PDB file of C-alpha atoms and ligand atoms in Angstrom:
ATOM      1  CA  UNK A   1      29.297   1.519 -15.620  1.00 67.00           C
ATOM      2  CA  UNK A   2      31.313  -1.484 -14.577  1.00 72.00           C
ATOM      3  CA  UNK A   3      29.357  -4.168 -12.958  1.00 64.00           C
ATOM      4  CA  UNK A   4      30.590  -6.443 -10.331  1.00 77.00           C
ATOM      5  CA  UNK A   5      28.649 -10.012 -11.337  1.00 79.00           C
ATOM      6  CA  UNK A   6      29.720 -12.039  -8.310  1.00 76.00           C
ATOM      7  CA  UNK A   7      28.819  -9.245  -6.028  1.00 73.00           C
ATOM      8  CA  UNK A   8      25.559  -8.675  -7.634  1.00 70.00           C
ATOM      9  CA  UNK A   9      24.556 -12.367  -7.336  1.00 75.00           C
ATOM     10  CA  UNK A  10      25.708 -12.634  -3.698  1.00 70.00           C
ATOM     11  CA  UNK A  11      24.330  -9.694  -2.191  1.00 62.00           C
ATOM     12  CA  UNK A  12      21.846  -8.176  -4.500  1.00 64.00           C
ATOM     13  CA  UNK A  13      19.881 -11.241  -5.501  1.00 64.00           C
ATOM     14  CA  UNK A  14      16.482  -9.301  -4.277  1.00 60.00           C
ATOM     15  CA  UNK A  15      16.961  -7.745  -7.715  1.00 58.00           C
ATOM     16  CA  UNK A  16      15.990 -11.061  -9.412  1.00 62.00           C
ATOM     17  CA  UNK A  17      14.044 -12.460  -6.390  1.00 62.00           C
ATOM     18  CA  UNK A  18      11.550  -9.835  -6.434  1.00 64.00           C
ATOM     19  CA  UNK A  19      11.412 -10.083 -10.234  1.00 65.00           C
ATOM     20  CA  UNK A  20       9.876 -13.577  -9.972  1.00 68.00           C
ATOM     21  CA  UNK A  21       6.266 -12.416  -9.673  1.00 87.00           C
ATOM     22  CA  UNK A  22       6.717 -10.179 -12.836  1.00 91.00           C
ATOM     23  CA  UNK A  23       7.133 -13.730 -14.740  1.00 94.00           C
ATOM     24  CA  UNK A  24       3.649 -14.148 -13.668  1.00 92.00           C
ATOM     25  CA  UNK A  25       2.764 -11.394 -15.819  1.00 94.00           C
ATOM     26  CA  UNK A  26       4.882 -12.516 -18.690  1.00 97.00           C
ATOM     27  CA  UNK A  27       2.730 -15.832 -18.490  1.00 95.00           C
ATOM     28  CA  UNK A  28       4.979 -17.518 -20.562  1.00 97.00           C
ATOM     29  CA  UNK A  29       3.747 -20.471 -22.818  1.00 96.00           C
ATOM     30  CA  UNK A  30       5.712 -23.470 -23.905  1.00 97.00           C
ATOM     31  CA  UNK A  31       7.293 -22.957 -27.203  1.00 98.00           C
ATOM     32  CA  UNK A  32       7.188 -19.365 -27.400  1.00 98.00           C
ATOM     33  CA  UNK A  33      10.331 -17.386 -28.375  1.00 98.00           C
ATOM     34  CA  UNK A  34      11.397 -14.750 -25.705  1.00 98.00           C
ATOM     35  CA  UNK A  35      14.037 -12.089 -25.472  1.00 98.00           C
ATOM     36  CA  UNK A  36      15.255 -11.260 -21.755  1.00 98.00           C
ATOM     37  CA  UNK A  37      16.740  -7.446 -22.267  1.00 98.00           C
ATOM     38  CA  UNK A  38      19.040  -6.505 -19.759  1.00 98.00           C
ATOM     39  CA  UNK A  39      19.140 -10.152 -18.021  1.00 98.00           C
ATOM     40  CA  UNK A  40      22.263  -9.657 -15.303  1.00 97.00           C
ATOM     41  CA  UNK A  41      23.216 -13.162 -14.269  1.00 97.00           C
ATOM     42  CA  UNK A  42      20.637 -14.899 -16.008  1.00 97.00           C
ATOM     43  CA  UNK A  43      18.461 -16.258 -13.023  1.00 96.00           C
ATOM     44  CA  UNK A  44      15.136 -14.915 -14.557  1.00 96.00           C
ATOM     45  CA  UNK A  45      16.109 -16.204 -18.266  1.00 98.00           C
ATOM     46  CA  UNK A  46      16.819 -19.568 -16.774  1.00 97.00           C
ATOM     47  CA  UNK A  47      13.407 -19.711 -15.116  1.00 96.00           C
ATOM     48  CA  UNK A  48      12.012 -18.516 -18.465  1.00 98.00           C
ATOM     49  CA  UNK A  49      13.688 -21.568 -20.315  1.00 98.00           C
ATOM     50  CA  UNK A  50      12.092 -23.923 -17.558  1.00 97.00           C
ATOM     51  CA  UNK A  51       8.696 -22.456 -18.174  1.00 97.00           C
ATOM     52  CA  UNK A  52       8.966 -24.153 -21.761  1.00 98.00           C
ATOM     53  CA  UNK A  53      10.147 -21.272 -23.643  1.00 98.00           C
ATOM     54  CA  UNK A  54      13.259 -20.958 -26.244  1.00 98.00           C
ATOM     55  CA  UNK A  55      14.729 -17.982 -24.627  1.00 98.00           C
ATOM     56  CA  UNK A  56      17.762 -15.812 -25.153  1.00 98.00           C
ATOM     57  CA  UNK A  57      19.232 -13.193 -22.414  1.00 98.00           C
ATOM     58  CA  UNK A  58      21.077 -10.288 -23.318  1.00 98.00           C
ATOM     59  CA  UNK A  59      23.012  -7.573 -21.274  1.00 98.00           C
ATOM     60  CA  UNK A  60      25.207  -4.665 -21.761  1.00 97.00           C
ATOM     61  CA  UNK A  61      27.743  -5.982 -19.217  1.00 97.00           C
ATOM     62  CA  UNK A  62      30.248  -8.519 -20.578  1.00 97.00           C
ATOM     63  CA  UNK A  63      30.768  -9.383 -16.729  1.00 96.00           C
ATOM     64  CA  UNK A  64      27.206 -10.021 -16.304  1.00 97.00           C
ATOM     65  CA  UNK A  65      27.166 -12.003 -19.476  1.00 98.00           C
ATOM     66  CA  UNK A  66      30.106 -14.133 -18.566  1.00 98.00           C
ATOM     67  CA  UNK A  67      28.654 -14.877 -15.125  1.00 97.00           C
ATOM     68  CA  UNK A  68      25.281 -15.558 -16.766  1.00 98.00           C
ATOM     69  CA  UNK A  69      26.779 -18.446 -18.992  1.00 98.00           C
ATOM     70  CA  UNK A  70      28.646 -19.991 -16.063  1.00 98.00           C
ATOM     71  CA  UNK A  71      25.699 -20.026 -13.941  1.00 97.00           C
ATOM     72  CA  UNK A  72      23.178 -21.461 -16.643  1.00 98.00           C
ATOM     73  CA  UNK A  73      25.442 -23.163 -19.329  1.00 98.00           C
ATOM     74  CA  UNK A  74      22.259 -24.433 -21.085  1.00 98.00           C
ATOM     75  CA  UNK A  75      20.791 -21.144 -21.206  1.00 98.00           C
ATOM     76  CA  UNK A  76      21.829 -18.756 -24.596  1.00 98.00           C
ATOM     77  CA  UNK A  77      23.011 -15.429 -23.727  1.00 98.00           C
ATOM     78  CA  UNK A  78      24.799 -12.535 -25.439  1.00 98.00           C
ATOM     79  CA  UNK A  79      26.052  -9.184 -25.015  1.00 98.00           C
ATOM     80  CA  UNK A  80      24.098  -6.610 -26.436  1.00 98.00           C
ATOM     81  CA  UNK A  81      22.838  -2.880 -26.186  1.00 98.00           C
ATOM     82  CA  UNK A  82      18.957  -2.650 -25.239  1.00 98.00           C
ATOM     83  CA  UNK A  83      19.143   0.686 -26.388  1.00 98.00           C
ATOM     84  CA  UNK A  84      19.773  -0.361 -30.139  1.00 97.00           C
ATOM     85  CA  UNK A  85      19.545  -3.794 -31.132  1.00 97.00           C
ATOM     86  CA  UNK A  86      18.494  -5.733 -34.370  1.00 95.00           C
ATOM     87  CA  UNK A  87      16.468  -8.968 -33.964  1.00 92.00           C
ATOM     88  CA  UNK A  88      13.761  -8.326 -36.312  1.00 87.00           C
ATOM     89  CA  UNK A  89      10.485  -9.913 -36.232  1.00 87.00           C
ATOM     90  CA  UNK A  90      11.109 -13.126 -34.318  1.00 94.00           C
ATOM     91  CA  UNK A  91       9.746 -12.759 -30.615  1.00 98.00           C
ATOM     92  CA  UNK A  92       6.322 -13.766 -28.945  1.00 98.00           C
ATOM     93  CA  UNK A  93       7.606 -11.561 -26.067  1.00 98.00           C
ATOM     94  CA  UNK A  94      10.500  -9.193 -24.919  1.00 98.00           C
ATOM     95  CA  UNK A  95      10.773  -9.386 -21.098  1.00 98.00           C
ATOM     96  CA  UNK A  96      12.973  -7.238 -18.913  1.00 98.00           C
ATOM     97  CA  UNK A  97      13.240  -6.938 -14.967  1.00 96.00           C
ATOM     98  CA  UNK A  98      14.944  -4.319 -13.147  1.00 96.00           C
ATOM     99  CA  UNK A  99      17.147  -2.932 -16.074  1.00 97.00           C
ATOM    100  CA  UNK A 100      15.393  -0.385 -18.175  1.00 98.00           C
ATOM    101  CA  UNK A 101      16.028   2.467 -15.889  1.00 98.00           C
ATOM    102  CA  UNK A 102      19.750   2.138 -16.920  1.00 97.00           C
ATOM    103  CA  UNK A 103      18.940   2.517 -20.597  1.00 98.00           C
ATOM    104  CA  UNK A 104      20.065   5.926 -21.841  1.00 96.00           C
ATOM    105  CA  UNK A 105      18.469   5.444 -25.294  1.00 98.00           C
ATOM    106  CA  UNK A 106      14.682   4.769 -24.422  1.00 98.00           C
ATOM    107  CA  UNK A 107      13.530   5.516 -27.915  1.00 98.00           C
ATOM    108  CA  UNK A 108      16.117   3.381 -29.582  1.00 98.00           C
ATOM    109  CA  UNK A 109      15.271   1.049 -26.992  1.00 98.00           C
ATOM    110  CA  UNK A 110      11.193   0.791 -27.646  1.00 98.00           C
ATOM    111  CA  UNK A 111      11.695   0.919 -31.392  1.00 98.00           C
ATOM    112  CA  UNK A 112      14.342  -2.194 -31.238  1.00 98.00           C
ATOM    113  CA  UNK A 113      11.709  -4.127 -29.184  1.00 98.00           C
ATOM    114  CA  UNK A 114       8.977  -3.346 -31.362  1.00 98.00           C
ATOM    115  CA  UNK A 115      10.875  -4.423 -34.199  1.00 97.00           C
ATOM    116  CA  UNK A 116      11.899  -7.630 -32.633  1.00 98.00           C
ATOM    117  CA  UNK A 117       8.258  -8.660 -31.950  1.00 98.00           C
ATOM    118  CA  UNK A 118       6.034 -10.517 -34.169  1.00 97.00           C
ATOM    119  CA  UNK A 119       2.457  -8.962 -34.564  1.00 97.00           C
ATOM    120  CA  UNK A 120       0.470  -9.621 -31.580  1.00 97.00           C
ATOM    121  CA  UNK A 121       3.813 -10.062 -29.561  1.00 98.00           C
ATOM    122  CA  UNK A 122       4.034  -8.322 -26.209  1.00 98.00           C
ATOM    123  CA  UNK A 123       6.583  -6.484 -24.156  1.00 98.00           C
ATOM    124  CA  UNK A 124       6.460  -7.078 -20.251  1.00 98.00           C
ATOM    125  CA  UNK A 125       8.650  -5.461 -18.016  1.00 98.00           C
ATOM    126  CA  UNK A 126       9.166  -3.966 -14.549  1.00 97.00           C
ATOM    127  CA  UNK A 127      11.589  -1.087 -13.886  1.00 97.00           C
ATOM    128  CA  UNK A 128      12.121   1.650 -11.578  1.00 98.00           C
ATOM    129  CA  UNK A 129       9.261   4.011 -11.732  1.00 98.00           C
ATOM    130  CA  UNK A 130       8.989   7.768 -10.341  1.00 98.00           C
ATOM    131  CA  UNK A 131      10.409   8.277  -7.187  1.00 98.00           C
ATOM    132  CA  UNK A 132      12.254   5.057  -7.017  1.00 98.00           C
ATOM    133  CA  UNK A 133      14.755   5.253  -4.336  1.00 98.00           C
ATOM    134  CA  UNK A 134      13.753   8.907  -3.970  1.00 98.00           C
ATOM    135  CA  UNK A 135      15.090   9.100  -0.349  1.00 98.00           C
ATOM    136  CA  UNK A 136      18.154   7.603  -1.289  1.00 98.00           C
ATOM    137  CA  UNK A 137      18.711   9.993  -4.069  1.00 98.00           C
ATOM    138  CA  UNK A 138      17.767  13.037  -1.851  1.00 98.00           C
ATOM    139  CA  UNK A 139      20.032  12.121   0.866  1.00 98.00           C
ATOM    140  CA  UNK A 140      23.086  11.400  -1.573  1.00 98.00           C
ATOM    141  CA  UNK A 141      22.468  14.999  -3.321  1.00 98.00           C
ATOM    142  CA  UNK A 142      22.262  16.493   0.106  1.00 98.00           C
ATOM    143  CA  UNK A 143      25.377  15.371   1.093  1.00 98.00           C
ATOM    144  CA  UNK A 144      27.194  16.005  -2.178  1.00 98.00           C
ATOM    145  CA  UNK A 145      26.113  19.479  -1.912  1.00 98.00           C
ATOM    146  CA  UNK A 146      27.213  20.054   1.795  1.00 98.00           C
ATOM    147  CA  UNK A 147      30.713  18.638   0.437  1.00 98.00           C
ATOM    148  CA  UNK A 148      30.697  21.046  -2.179  1.00 98.00           C
ATOM    149  CA  UNK A 149      30.142  18.980  -5.352  1.00 98.00           C
ATOM    150  CA  UNK A 150      27.175  20.626  -7.018  1.00 97.00           C
ATOM    151  CA  UNK A 151      28.037  19.490 -10.520  1.00 96.00           C
ATOM    152  CA  UNK A 152      27.752  15.908  -9.281  1.00 96.00           C
ATOM    153  CA  UNK A 153      24.209  16.416  -7.829  1.00 97.00           C
ATOM    154  CA  UNK A 154      23.193  17.068 -11.572  1.00 96.00           C
ATOM    155  CA  UNK A 155      24.321  13.568 -12.930  1.00 94.00           C
ATOM    156  CA  UNK A 156      21.216  11.535 -14.138  1.00 93.00           C
ATOM    157  CA  UNK A 157      22.169   8.115 -13.198  1.00 95.00           C
ATOM    158  CA  UNK A 158      18.777   6.192 -13.964  1.00 98.00           C
ATOM    159  CA  UNK A 159      15.662   7.068 -15.317  1.00 98.00           C
ATOM    160  CA  UNK A 160      12.544   6.671 -13.550  1.00 98.00           C
ATOM    161  CA  UNK A 161       9.340   7.757 -15.528  1.00 98.00           C
ATOM    162  CA  UNK A 162       5.953   8.380 -13.957  1.00 98.00           C
ATOM    163  CA  UNK A 163       3.089   5.848 -15.497  1.00 98.00           C
ATOM    164  CA  UNK A 164       1.730   8.598 -17.747  1.00 98.00           C
ATOM    165  CA  UNK A 165       5.067   9.371 -19.132  1.00 98.00           C
ATOM    166  CA  UNK A 166       6.275   5.988 -19.881  1.00 98.00           C
ATOM    167  CA  UNK A 167       2.788   4.710 -21.256  1.00 98.00           C
ATOM    168  CA  UNK A 168       2.511   7.749 -23.533  1.00 98.00           C
ATOM    169  CA  UNK A 169       6.218   7.125 -24.756  1.00 98.00           C
ATOM    170  CA  UNK A 170       5.306   3.316 -25.242  1.00 98.00           C
ATOM    171  CA  UNK A 171       2.212   4.276 -27.176  1.00 98.00           C
ATOM    172  CA  UNK A 172       4.374   6.903 -29.391  1.00 98.00           C
ATOM    173  CA  UNK A 173       6.231   4.024 -30.741  1.00 98.00           C
ATOM    174  CA  UNK A 174       3.241   2.138 -31.701  1.00 98.00           C
ATOM    175  CA  UNK A 175       2.452   0.053 -28.665  1.00 98.00           C
ATOM    176  CA  UNK A 176      -0.791  -0.671 -27.179  1.00 98.00           C
ATOM    177  CA  UNK A 177      -0.378  -0.623 -23.554  1.00 98.00           C
ATOM    178  CA  UNK A 178      -2.952  -3.290 -22.056  1.00 97.00           C
ATOM    179  CA  UNK A 179      -1.676  -3.239 -18.513  1.00 95.00           C
ATOM    180  CA  UNK A 180       0.517  -0.714 -16.374  1.00 96.00           C
ATOM    181  CA  UNK A 181       0.840  -0.125 -12.433  1.00 94.00           C
ATOM    182  CA  UNK A 182       3.155   2.018 -10.385  1.00 96.00           C
ATOM    183  CA  UNK A 183       3.453   0.548  -6.921  1.00 94.00           C
ATOM    184  CA  UNK A 184       5.734   0.666  -3.736  1.00 94.00           C
ATOM    185  CA  UNK A 185       7.749  -2.234  -2.962  1.00 93.00           C
ATOM    186  CA  UNK A 186       9.752  -1.593   0.288  1.00 93.00           C
ATOM    187  CA  UNK A 187      12.775  -3.533  -0.466  1.00 94.00           C
ATOM    188  CA  UNK A 188      15.324  -5.388   2.067  1.00 94.00           C
ATOM    189  CA  UNK A 189      18.781  -4.271   2.330  1.00 96.00           C
ATOM    190  CA  UNK A 190      21.637  -6.726   3.428  1.00 93.00           C
ATOM    191  CA  UNK A 191      23.990  -6.093   6.075  1.00 95.00           C
ATOM    192  CA  UNK A 192      22.183  -3.893   8.371  1.00 95.00           C
ATOM    193  CA  UNK A 193      23.674  -0.152   8.614  1.00 96.00           C
ATOM    194  CA  UNK A 194      26.341  -1.226   5.990  1.00 97.00           C
ATOM    195  CA  UNK A 195      23.319  -1.856   3.558  1.00 97.00           C
ATOM    196  CA  UNK A 196      22.944   1.639   2.117  1.00 98.00           C
ATOM    197  CA  UNK A 197      26.885   2.045   1.455  1.00 98.00           C
ATOM    198  CA  UNK A 198      26.947  -1.398  -0.345  1.00 96.00           C
ATOM    199  CA  UNK A 199      23.863  -0.365  -2.530  1.00 97.00           C
ATOM    200  CA  UNK A 200      25.515   2.767  -3.325  1.00 97.00           C
ATOM    201  CA  UNK A 201      28.803   1.057  -4.262  1.00 96.00           C
ATOM    202  CA  UNK A 202      27.108  -1.366  -6.374  1.00 94.00           C
ATOM    203  CA  UNK A 203      24.631   0.785  -8.414  1.00 95.00           C
ATOM    204  CA  UNK A 204      25.280   4.489  -7.596  1.00 96.00           C
ATOM    205  CA  UNK A 205      29.115   4.909  -7.845  1.00 96.00           C
ATOM    206  CA  UNK A 206      28.658   7.225 -10.559  1.00 96.00           C
ATOM    207  CA  UNK A 207      27.535   9.953  -8.075  1.00 98.00           C
ATOM    208  CA  UNK A 208      31.115   9.772  -6.672  1.00 98.00           C
ATOM    209  CA  UNK A 209      33.247   9.572  -9.545  1.00 96.00           C
ATOM    210  CA  UNK A 210      36.721  11.738  -9.021  1.00 96.00           C
ATOM    211  CA  UNK A 211      36.072  12.317  -5.390  1.00 98.00           C
ATOM    212  CA  UNK A 212      39.015  10.928  -2.984  1.00 98.00           C
ATOM    213  CA  UNK A 213      37.821   7.678  -1.427  1.00 98.00           C
ATOM    214  CA  UNK A 214      38.092   8.620   2.294  1.00 98.00           C
ATOM    215  CA  UNK A 215      35.935  11.418   1.480  1.00 98.00           C
ATOM    216  CA  UNK A 216      33.506   9.041  -0.463  1.00 98.00           C
ATOM    217  CA  UNK A 217      33.609   6.904   2.778  1.00 98.00           C
ATOM    218  CA  UNK A 218      32.503   9.703   5.202  1.00 98.00           C
ATOM    219  CA  UNK A 219      29.723  10.732   2.805  1.00 98.00           C
ATOM    220  CA  UNK A 220      28.369   7.399   2.432  1.00 98.00           C
ATOM    221  CA  UNK A 221      28.480   7.431   6.322  1.00 98.00           C
ATOM    222  CA  UNK A 222      26.480  10.628   6.402  1.00 98.00           C
ATOM    223  CA  UNK A 223      24.030   9.406   3.727  1.00 98.00           C
ATOM    224  CA  UNK A 224      23.438   6.303   5.856  1.00 98.00           C
ATOM    225  CA  UNK A 225      22.701   8.664   8.769  1.00 98.00           C
ATOM    226  CA  UNK A 226      20.206  10.678   6.916  1.00 98.00           C
ATOM    227  CA  UNK A 227      18.421   7.545   5.785  1.00 98.00           C
ATOM    228  CA  UNK A 228      18.268   5.827   9.153  1.00 98.00           C
ATOM    229  CA  UNK A 229      14.791   7.048  10.495  1.00 98.00           C
ATOM    230  CA  UNK A 230      13.261   6.215   7.087  1.00 98.00           C
ATOM    231  CA  UNK A 231      15.094   2.757   6.179  1.00 98.00           C
ATOM    232  CA  UNK A 232      16.111   1.323   9.410  1.00 98.00           C
ATOM    233  CA  UNK A 233      12.898  -0.755  10.785  1.00 97.00           C
ATOM    234  CA  UNK A 234      14.347  -2.344  14.135  1.00 96.00           C
ATOM    235  CA  UNK A 235      17.671  -3.499  12.678  1.00 95.00           C
ATOM    236  CA  UNK A 236      16.254  -4.343   9.234  1.00 96.00           C
ATOM    237  CA  UNK A 237      16.953  -1.510   6.352  1.00 97.00           C
ATOM    238  CA  UNK A 238      14.656  -1.305   3.696  1.00 97.00           C
ATOM    239  CA  UNK A 239      14.873   1.046   0.649  1.00 98.00           C
ATOM    240  CA  UNK A 240      12.086   2.917  -0.787  1.00 98.00           C
ATOM    241  CA  UNK A 241      11.479   1.060  -4.435  1.00 97.00           C
ATOM    242  CA  UNK A 242       8.625   2.049  -6.511  1.00 97.00           C
ATOM    243  CA  UNK A 243       8.016  -0.163  -9.699  1.00 96.00           C
ATOM    244  CA  UNK A 244       6.490   0.450 -12.869  1.00 97.00           C
ATOM    245  CA  UNK A 245       5.178  -2.816 -14.595  1.00 96.00           C
ATOM    246  CA  UNK A 246       3.375  -2.938 -17.927  1.00 97.00           C
ATOM    247  CA  UNK A 247       2.562  -5.185 -20.614  1.00 97.00           C
ATOM    248  CA  UNK A 248       2.600  -3.343 -24.019  1.00 98.00           C
ATOM    249  CA  UNK A 249       1.362  -5.368 -27.292  1.00 98.00           C
ATOM    250  CA  UNK A 250       2.433  -4.941 -31.023  1.00 98.00           C
ATOM    251  CA  UNK A 251      -0.726  -5.081 -32.642  1.00 94.00           C
TER     252      UNK A 251
HETATM  253  C1  BEZ B   1      16.193  -0.713  -9.117  1.00 93.07           C
HETATM  254  O1  BEZ B   1      15.652  -1.839  -9.472  1.00 93.07           O
HETATM  255  O2  BEZ B   1      14.828  -0.163  -8.912  1.00 93.07           O
HETATM  256  C2  BEZ B   1      17.253  -0.171  -9.244  1.00 93.07           C
HETATM  257  C3  BEZ B   1      18.278  -0.898  -8.877  1.00 93.07           C
HETATM  258  C4  BEZ B   1      19.679  -0.611  -9.151  1.00 93.07           C
HETATM  259  C5  BEZ B   1      19.705   1.023  -9.223  1.00 93.07           C
HETATM  260  C6  BEZ B   1      18.667   1.734  -9.260  1.00 93.07           C
HETATM  261  C7  BEZ B   1      17.328   1.248  -9.448  1.00 93.07           C
END
């Protein structure tokens, strides 16, 4: 997946603005070593540094990391795969916001995070949880089906686990889960009735790979129409986000 880092900063700032209160859960102390995985364009990484931590932000996308370095030259950033990295035993905390649902190798990610933490270190994250953007996914699959693209409906772009599934998985990797919550967060979309189209073009383009662009545009219009009764509240459109937030400790 290729990211448009500039567009992400301009139009999808809610991804990290809503992430700010997960920083309260991280509760960073001055001098702590923190790794921020899936840091995107670096806003929260910089917030962690401002709170007094020694932080490194990593992302799979070189474009995101280039933008992060431009945005915050005083913060350390590097390209790395969250599903498989080697930073053995250094960190007081590993943090992640709105990124883990993109990681294909969840077991590799959990092992890598575990190894990178000091004993007593914590893994604090927020990600999409079960049924996140469920209405949007259902509408997208309905329209793909109506246009005869059945194979495309089987693509699993994201991983949105339930609380039980994910906390069990963390436990199987040696963590003690000390806090976990699965909650609704109605999330505003920008640009009114263009918001769904822009969101899908930014984050869900994999559903439409190989489909001629004029037909994609038509399908996006149809998806928007299906979502309107659920997403449009007096002209402000909201997506049906559901978050999974947790603290998991390496004992
Ligand atoms: C999310 O933060 O929940 C999300 C963002 C982009 C694509 C899918 C989910």
